Tab-separated table of C-alpha atoms and ligand atoms in Angstrom:
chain	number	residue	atom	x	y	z
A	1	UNK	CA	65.899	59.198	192.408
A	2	UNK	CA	68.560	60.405	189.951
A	3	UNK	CA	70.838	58.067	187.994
A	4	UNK	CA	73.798	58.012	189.096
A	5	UNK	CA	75.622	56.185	187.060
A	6	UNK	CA	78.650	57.016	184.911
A	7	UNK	CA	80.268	55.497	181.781
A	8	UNK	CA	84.366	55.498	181.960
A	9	UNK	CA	85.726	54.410	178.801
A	10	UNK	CA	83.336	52.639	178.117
A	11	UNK	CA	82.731	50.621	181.414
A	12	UNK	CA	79.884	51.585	183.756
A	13	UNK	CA	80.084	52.512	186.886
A	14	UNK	CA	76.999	52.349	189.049
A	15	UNK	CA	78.233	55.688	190.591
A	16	UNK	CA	81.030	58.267	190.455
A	17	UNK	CA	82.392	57.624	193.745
A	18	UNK	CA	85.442	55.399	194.347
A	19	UNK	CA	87.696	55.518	197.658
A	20	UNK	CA	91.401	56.392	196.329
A	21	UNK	CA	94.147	54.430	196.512
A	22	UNK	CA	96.025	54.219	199.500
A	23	UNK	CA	92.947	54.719	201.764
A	24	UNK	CA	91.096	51.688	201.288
A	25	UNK	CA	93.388	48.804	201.321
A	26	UNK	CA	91.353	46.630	198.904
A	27	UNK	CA	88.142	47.277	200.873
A	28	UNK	CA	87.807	44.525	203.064
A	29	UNK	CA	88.033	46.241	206.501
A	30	UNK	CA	85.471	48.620	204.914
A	31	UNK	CA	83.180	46.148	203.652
A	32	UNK	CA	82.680	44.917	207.534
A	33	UNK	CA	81.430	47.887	208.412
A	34	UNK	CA	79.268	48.363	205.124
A	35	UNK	CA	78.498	46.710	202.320
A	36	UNK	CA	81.338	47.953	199.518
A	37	UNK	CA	78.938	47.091	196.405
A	38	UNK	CA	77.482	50.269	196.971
A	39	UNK	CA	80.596	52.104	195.423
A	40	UNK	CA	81.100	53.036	191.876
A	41	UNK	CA	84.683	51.096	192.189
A	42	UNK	CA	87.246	50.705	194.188
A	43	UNK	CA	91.141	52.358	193.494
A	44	UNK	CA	93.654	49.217	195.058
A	45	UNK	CA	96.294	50.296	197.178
A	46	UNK	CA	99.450	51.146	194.922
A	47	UNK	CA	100.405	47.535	193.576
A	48	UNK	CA	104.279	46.707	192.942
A	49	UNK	CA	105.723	43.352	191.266
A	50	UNK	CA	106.854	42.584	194.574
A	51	UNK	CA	106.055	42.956	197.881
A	52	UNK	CA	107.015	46.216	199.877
A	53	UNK	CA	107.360	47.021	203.560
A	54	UNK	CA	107.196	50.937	202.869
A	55	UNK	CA	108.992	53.601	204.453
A	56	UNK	CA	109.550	53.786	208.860
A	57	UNK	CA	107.715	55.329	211.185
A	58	UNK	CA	106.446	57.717	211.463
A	59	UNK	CA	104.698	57.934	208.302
A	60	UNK	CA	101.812	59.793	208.854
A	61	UNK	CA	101.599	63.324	210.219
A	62	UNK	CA	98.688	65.802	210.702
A	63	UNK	CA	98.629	69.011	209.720
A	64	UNK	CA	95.369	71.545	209.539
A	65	UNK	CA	93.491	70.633	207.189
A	66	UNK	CA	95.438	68.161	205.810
A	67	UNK	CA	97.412	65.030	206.288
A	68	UNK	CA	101.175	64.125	205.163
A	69	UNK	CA	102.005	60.187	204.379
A	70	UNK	CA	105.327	58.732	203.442
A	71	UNK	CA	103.706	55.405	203.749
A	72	UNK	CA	106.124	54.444	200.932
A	73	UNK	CA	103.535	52.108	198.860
A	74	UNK	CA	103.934	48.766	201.393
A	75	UNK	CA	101.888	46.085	199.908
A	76	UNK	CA	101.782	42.823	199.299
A	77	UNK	CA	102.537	42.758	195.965
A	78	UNK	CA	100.516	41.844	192.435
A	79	UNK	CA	100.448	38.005	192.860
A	80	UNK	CA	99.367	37.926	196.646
A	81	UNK	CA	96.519	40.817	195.041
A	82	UNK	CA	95.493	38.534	192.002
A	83	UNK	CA	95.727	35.489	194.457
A	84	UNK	CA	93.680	36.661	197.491
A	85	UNK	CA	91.688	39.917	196.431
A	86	UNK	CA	90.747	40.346	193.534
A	87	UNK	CA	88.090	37.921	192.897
A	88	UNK	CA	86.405	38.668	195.812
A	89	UNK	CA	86.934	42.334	194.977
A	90	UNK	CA	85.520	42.127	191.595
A	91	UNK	CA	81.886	40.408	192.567
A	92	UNK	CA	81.618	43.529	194.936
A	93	UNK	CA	82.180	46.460	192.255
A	94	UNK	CA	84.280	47.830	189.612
A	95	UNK	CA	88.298	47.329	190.339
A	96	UNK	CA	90.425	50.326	190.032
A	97	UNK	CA	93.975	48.924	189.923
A	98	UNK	CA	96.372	50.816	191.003
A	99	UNK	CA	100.030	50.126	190.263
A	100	UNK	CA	103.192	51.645	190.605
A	101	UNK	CA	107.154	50.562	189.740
A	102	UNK	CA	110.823	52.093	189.266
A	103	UNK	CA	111.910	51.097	185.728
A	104	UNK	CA	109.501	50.873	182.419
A	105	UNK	CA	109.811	47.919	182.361
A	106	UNK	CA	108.252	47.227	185.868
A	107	UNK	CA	105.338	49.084	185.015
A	108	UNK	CA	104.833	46.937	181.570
A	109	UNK	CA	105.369	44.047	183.257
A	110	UNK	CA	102.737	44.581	185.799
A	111	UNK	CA	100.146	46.067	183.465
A	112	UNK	CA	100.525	42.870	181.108
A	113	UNK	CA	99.964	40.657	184.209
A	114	UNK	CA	96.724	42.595	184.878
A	115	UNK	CA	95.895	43.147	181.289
A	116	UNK	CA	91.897	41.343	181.434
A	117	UNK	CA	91.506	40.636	185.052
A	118	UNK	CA	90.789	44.434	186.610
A	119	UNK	CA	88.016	47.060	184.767
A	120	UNK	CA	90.865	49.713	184.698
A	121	UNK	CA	94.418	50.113	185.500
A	122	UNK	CA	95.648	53.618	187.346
A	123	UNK	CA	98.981	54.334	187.224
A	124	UNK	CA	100.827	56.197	189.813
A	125	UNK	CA	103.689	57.778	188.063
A	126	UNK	CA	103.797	60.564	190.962
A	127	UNK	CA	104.844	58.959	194.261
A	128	UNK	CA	106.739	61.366	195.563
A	129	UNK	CA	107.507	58.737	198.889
A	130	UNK	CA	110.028	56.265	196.747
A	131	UNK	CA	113.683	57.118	195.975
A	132	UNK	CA	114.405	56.855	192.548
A	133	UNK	CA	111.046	55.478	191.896
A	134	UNK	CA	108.118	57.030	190.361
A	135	UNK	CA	108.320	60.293	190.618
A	136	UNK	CA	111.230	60.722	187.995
A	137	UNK	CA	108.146	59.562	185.355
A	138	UNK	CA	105.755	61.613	186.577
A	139	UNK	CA	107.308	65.257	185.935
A	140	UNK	CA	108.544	65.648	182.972
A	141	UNK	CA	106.059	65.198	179.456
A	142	UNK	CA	108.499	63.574	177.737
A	143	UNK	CA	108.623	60.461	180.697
A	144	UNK	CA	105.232	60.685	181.345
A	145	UNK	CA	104.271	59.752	177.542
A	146	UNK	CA	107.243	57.063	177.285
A	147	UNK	CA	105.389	55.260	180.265
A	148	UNK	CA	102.143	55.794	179.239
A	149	UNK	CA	103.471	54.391	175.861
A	150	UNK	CA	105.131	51.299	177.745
A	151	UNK	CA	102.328	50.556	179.872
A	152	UNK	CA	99.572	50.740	177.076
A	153	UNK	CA	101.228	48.227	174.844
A	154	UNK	CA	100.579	45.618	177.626
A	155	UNK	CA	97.195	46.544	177.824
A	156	UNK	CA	94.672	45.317	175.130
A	157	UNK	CA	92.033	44.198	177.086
A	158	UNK	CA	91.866	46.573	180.443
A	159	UNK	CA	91.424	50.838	180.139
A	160	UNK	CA	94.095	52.514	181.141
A	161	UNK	CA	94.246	55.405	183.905
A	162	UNK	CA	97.599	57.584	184.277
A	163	UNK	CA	97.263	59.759	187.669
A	164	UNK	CA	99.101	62.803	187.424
A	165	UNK	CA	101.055	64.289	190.262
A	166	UNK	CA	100.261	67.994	191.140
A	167	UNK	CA	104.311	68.801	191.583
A	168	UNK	CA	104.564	69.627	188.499
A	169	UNK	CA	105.156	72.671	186.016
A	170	UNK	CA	102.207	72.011	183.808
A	171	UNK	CA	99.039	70.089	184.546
A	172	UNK	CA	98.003	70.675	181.103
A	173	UNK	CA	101.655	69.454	179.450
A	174	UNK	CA	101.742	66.508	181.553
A	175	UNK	CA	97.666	65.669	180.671
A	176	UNK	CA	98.353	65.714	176.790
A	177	UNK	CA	101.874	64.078	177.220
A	178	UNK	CA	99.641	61.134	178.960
A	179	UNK	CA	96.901	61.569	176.162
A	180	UNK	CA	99.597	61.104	173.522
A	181	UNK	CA	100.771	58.088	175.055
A	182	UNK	CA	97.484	56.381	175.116
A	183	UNK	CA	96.047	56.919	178.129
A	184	UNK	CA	92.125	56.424	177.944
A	185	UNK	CA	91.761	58.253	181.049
A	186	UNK	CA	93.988	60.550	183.403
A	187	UNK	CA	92.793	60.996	187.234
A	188	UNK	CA	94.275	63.769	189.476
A	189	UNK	CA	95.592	65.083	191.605
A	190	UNK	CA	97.886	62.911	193.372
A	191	UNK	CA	99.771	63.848	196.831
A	192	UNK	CA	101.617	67.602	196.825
A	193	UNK	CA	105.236	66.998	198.317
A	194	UNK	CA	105.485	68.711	202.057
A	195	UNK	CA	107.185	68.818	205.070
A	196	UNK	CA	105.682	69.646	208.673
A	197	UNK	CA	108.909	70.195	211.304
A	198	UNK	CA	108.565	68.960	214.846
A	199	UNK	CA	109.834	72.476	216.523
A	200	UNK	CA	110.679	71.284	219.946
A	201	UNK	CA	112.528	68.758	218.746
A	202	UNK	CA	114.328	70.690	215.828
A	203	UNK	CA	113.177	67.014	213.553
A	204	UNK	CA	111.232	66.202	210.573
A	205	UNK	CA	108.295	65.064	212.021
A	206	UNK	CA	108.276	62.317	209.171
A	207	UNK	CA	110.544	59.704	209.165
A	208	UNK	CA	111.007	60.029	205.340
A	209	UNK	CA	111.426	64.139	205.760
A	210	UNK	CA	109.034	64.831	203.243
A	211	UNK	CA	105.633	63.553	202.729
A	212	UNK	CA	102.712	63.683	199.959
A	213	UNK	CA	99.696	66.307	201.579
A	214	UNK	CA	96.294	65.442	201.015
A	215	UNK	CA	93.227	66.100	202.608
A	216	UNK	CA	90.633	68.954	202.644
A	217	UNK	CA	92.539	72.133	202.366
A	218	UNK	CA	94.293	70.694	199.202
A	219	UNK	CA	90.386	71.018	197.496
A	220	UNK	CA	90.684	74.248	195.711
A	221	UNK	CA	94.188	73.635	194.152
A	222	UNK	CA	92.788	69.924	192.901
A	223	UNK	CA	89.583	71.480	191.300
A	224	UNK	CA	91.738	74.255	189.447
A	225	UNK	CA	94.135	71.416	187.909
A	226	UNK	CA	91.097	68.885	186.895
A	227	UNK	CA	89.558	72.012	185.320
A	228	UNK	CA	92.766	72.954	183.269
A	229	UNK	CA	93.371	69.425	182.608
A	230	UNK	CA	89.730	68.308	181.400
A	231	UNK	CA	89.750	71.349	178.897
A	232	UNK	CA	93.289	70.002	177.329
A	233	UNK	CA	92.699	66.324	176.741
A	234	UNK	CA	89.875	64.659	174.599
A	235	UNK	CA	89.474	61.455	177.258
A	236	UNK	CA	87.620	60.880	180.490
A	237	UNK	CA	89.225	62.550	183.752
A	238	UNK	CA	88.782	61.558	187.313
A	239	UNK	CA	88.968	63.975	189.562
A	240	UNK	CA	90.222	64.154	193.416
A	241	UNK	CA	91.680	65.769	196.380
A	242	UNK	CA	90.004	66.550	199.630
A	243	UNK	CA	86.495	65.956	199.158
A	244	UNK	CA	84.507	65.434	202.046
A	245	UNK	CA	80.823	65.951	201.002
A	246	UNK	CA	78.900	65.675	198.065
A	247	UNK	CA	78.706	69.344	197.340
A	248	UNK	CA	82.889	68.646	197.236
A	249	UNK	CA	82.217	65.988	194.571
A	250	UNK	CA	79.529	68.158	192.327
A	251	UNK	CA	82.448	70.974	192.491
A	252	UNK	CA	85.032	68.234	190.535
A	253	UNK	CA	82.550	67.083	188.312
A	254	UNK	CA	81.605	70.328	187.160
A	255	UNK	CA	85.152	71.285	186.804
A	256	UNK	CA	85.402	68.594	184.193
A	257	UNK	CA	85.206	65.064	185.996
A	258	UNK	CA	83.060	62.037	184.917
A	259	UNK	CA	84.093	60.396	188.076
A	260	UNK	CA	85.803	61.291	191.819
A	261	UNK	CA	87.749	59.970	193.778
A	262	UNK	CA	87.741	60.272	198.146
A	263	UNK	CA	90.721	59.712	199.846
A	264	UNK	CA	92.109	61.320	203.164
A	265	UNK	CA	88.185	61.456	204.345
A	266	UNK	CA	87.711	57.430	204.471
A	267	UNK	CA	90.509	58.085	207.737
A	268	UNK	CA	88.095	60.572	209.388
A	269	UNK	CA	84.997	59.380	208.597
A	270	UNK	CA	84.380	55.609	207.693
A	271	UNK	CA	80.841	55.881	205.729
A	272	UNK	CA	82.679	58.994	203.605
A	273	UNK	CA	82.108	57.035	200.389
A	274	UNK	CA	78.351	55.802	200.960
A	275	UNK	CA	77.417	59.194	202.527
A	276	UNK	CA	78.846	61.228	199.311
A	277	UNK	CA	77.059	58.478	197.126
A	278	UNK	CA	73.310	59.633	198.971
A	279	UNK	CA	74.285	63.349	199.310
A	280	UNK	CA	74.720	63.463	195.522
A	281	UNK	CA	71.321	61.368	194.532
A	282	UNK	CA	70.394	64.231	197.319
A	283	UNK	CA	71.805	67.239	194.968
A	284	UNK	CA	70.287	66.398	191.854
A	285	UNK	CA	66.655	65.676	192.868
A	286	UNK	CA	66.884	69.450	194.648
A	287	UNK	CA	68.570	70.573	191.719
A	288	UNK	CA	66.126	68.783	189.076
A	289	UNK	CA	69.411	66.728	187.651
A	290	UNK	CA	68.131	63.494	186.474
A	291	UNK	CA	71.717	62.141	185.632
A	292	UNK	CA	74.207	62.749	187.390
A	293	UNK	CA	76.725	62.269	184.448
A	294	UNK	CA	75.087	65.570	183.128
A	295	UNK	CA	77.187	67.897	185.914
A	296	UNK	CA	80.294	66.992	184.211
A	297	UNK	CA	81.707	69.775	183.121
A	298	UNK	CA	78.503	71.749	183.410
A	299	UNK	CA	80.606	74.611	184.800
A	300	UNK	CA	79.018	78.081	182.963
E	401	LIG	C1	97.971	57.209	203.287
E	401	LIG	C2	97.880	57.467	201.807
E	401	LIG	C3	98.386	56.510	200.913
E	401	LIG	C4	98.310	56.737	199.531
E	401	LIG	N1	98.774	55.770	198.678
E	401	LIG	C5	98.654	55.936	197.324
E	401	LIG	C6	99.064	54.914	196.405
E	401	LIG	O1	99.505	53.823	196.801
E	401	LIG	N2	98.932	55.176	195.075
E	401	LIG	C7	98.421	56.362	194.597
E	401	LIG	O2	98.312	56.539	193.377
E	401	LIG	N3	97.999	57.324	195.448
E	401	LIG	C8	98.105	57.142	196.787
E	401	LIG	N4	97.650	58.130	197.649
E	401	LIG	C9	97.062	59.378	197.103
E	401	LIG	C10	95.533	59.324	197.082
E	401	LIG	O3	95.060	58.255	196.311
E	401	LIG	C11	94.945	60.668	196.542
E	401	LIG	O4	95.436	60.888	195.239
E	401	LIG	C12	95.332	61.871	197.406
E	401	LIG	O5	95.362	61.526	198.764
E	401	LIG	C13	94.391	63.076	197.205
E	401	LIG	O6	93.070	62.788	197.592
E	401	LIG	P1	92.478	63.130	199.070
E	401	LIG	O7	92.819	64.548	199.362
E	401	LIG	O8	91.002	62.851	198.959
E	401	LIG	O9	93.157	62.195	200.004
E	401	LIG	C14	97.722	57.935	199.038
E	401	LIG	C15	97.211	58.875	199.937
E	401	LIG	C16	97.274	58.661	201.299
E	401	LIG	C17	96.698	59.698	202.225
């Protein structure tokens, strides 16, 4: 039996793997089908002050390989989360929360109302789904650090996470503009902006146009931009996009990764999480790794 667990910023995790937001709700569907303490943590769907219906219908296309949402971040909200979640959340494993918002001051507000209650706070600057909402942060350096800034200050108890969207012009810019900010941790990649046409119809098969693509064949571009990213910053990354087995998840965390993420795969395969959990203790015994924390970046 290897150890598998991992320290982020100074909170342990009893494992690397934690279903990404979006794909999890808060993990109580999951948790009927098996028992969610087994994760390393658990990454909320994308909290806002208030509640949000999301984008119409259709929202989620398939594509090969992949998947496209414009889900639009609908959810109930930070107070109906802090209300009806999160303690039960918490006595199951660590709580990843993810938030998002349109103005600085939306994402300082929310931070300082979660500042102490959750183990870490990931922020989604890089929804591409939300007019005029977070994706203006999450391109440029220069917004990306002024967040990061914002969102730190109401922060002195809880670790701070700043997910970085792929659509960008530098991964390693936008790592050290989060760095410089104060992030104690950056996670990628978020959702690639894409479009899939209905041809018979001449339509957007989206309802929103454009969607974020994740999913499997998005694996290869993720692991080149947590390996550039991990070399450029001095903190903790978390690494994601289209894993599917463990072998996915040793591929991030030698790439530079202390912990992964699983997202799309939770749709096509409910035990995803737990299987990738006993696939890796798997991998190190054959591979004589006692910790697992030892793969990251143990690229050669
Ligand atoms: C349906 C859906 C909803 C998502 N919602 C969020 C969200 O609310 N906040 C966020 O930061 N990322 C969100 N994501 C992005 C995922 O957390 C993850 O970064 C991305 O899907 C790449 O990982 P994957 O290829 O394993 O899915 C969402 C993804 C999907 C597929």
């Amino acid at each position: 039996m290897a150890d598998l667990s991992v320290n982020v910023c100074g909170v342990t995790l009893k494992n690397p793997v934690i279903p990404a937001s979006g794909t999890f709700g808060f993990g109580r569907e999951f948790n009927e089908l098996y028992d969610i303490s087994c994760l390393g943590g658990v990454a909320t769907k994308g909290l806002t002050l208030k509640p949000r219906l999301g984008n119409p219908v259709p929202r989620i296309a398939e594509g090969q390989s992949v998947i496209l949402n414009a889900v639009g971040l609908q959810n109930p909200g930070v107070e109906a989360f802090l209300e009806n979640d999160l303690a039960w959340l918490k006595q199951k494993t660590r709580v990843l929360a993810n938030v998002a918002g349109s103005t600085i001051e939306d994402y300082a507000e929310i931070c300082a109302r979660l500042d102490g209650l959750v183990d870490f706070v990931e922020l989604n600057i890089s929804c591409p789904n939300v007019r005029c909402g977070g994706m203006a942060f999450g391109i440029r350096p220069e917004t990306i650090e002024e967040v990061t800034r914002a969102a730190k200050k109401s922060l002195a108890n809880t670790p701070l996470i700043v997910k970085l969207s792929p659509n960008v012009e530098s991964i390693v810019l936008n790592a050290q503009a989060a760095e410089r900010g104060g992030a104690d941790c950056i996670s990628l990649v978020n959702t690639f902006t894409g479009m899939v046409i209905d041809i018979e119809k001449r339509k957007p098969l989206l309802a929103n146009t454009t969607g974020g693509v994740s999913g499997a064949g998005i694996k290869p571009i993720a692991v080149r931009m947590v390996y550039e990213a991990s070399r450029a910053v001095h903190i903790p990354v978390i690494g994601m996009g289209g894993i599917r087995t463990a072998e996915d998840a040793v591929e991030f965390l030698m790439a530079g990764a202390a912990a992964v993420q699983v997202g799309t795969h939770n749709f096509t395969d409910t035990f995803a999480c737990p299987k990738i959990i006993a696939g890796l203790n798997d991998w190190c015994d054959r591979h004589g790794v006692s910790h697992v924390s030892a793969l990251t970046g143990a690229l050669q």
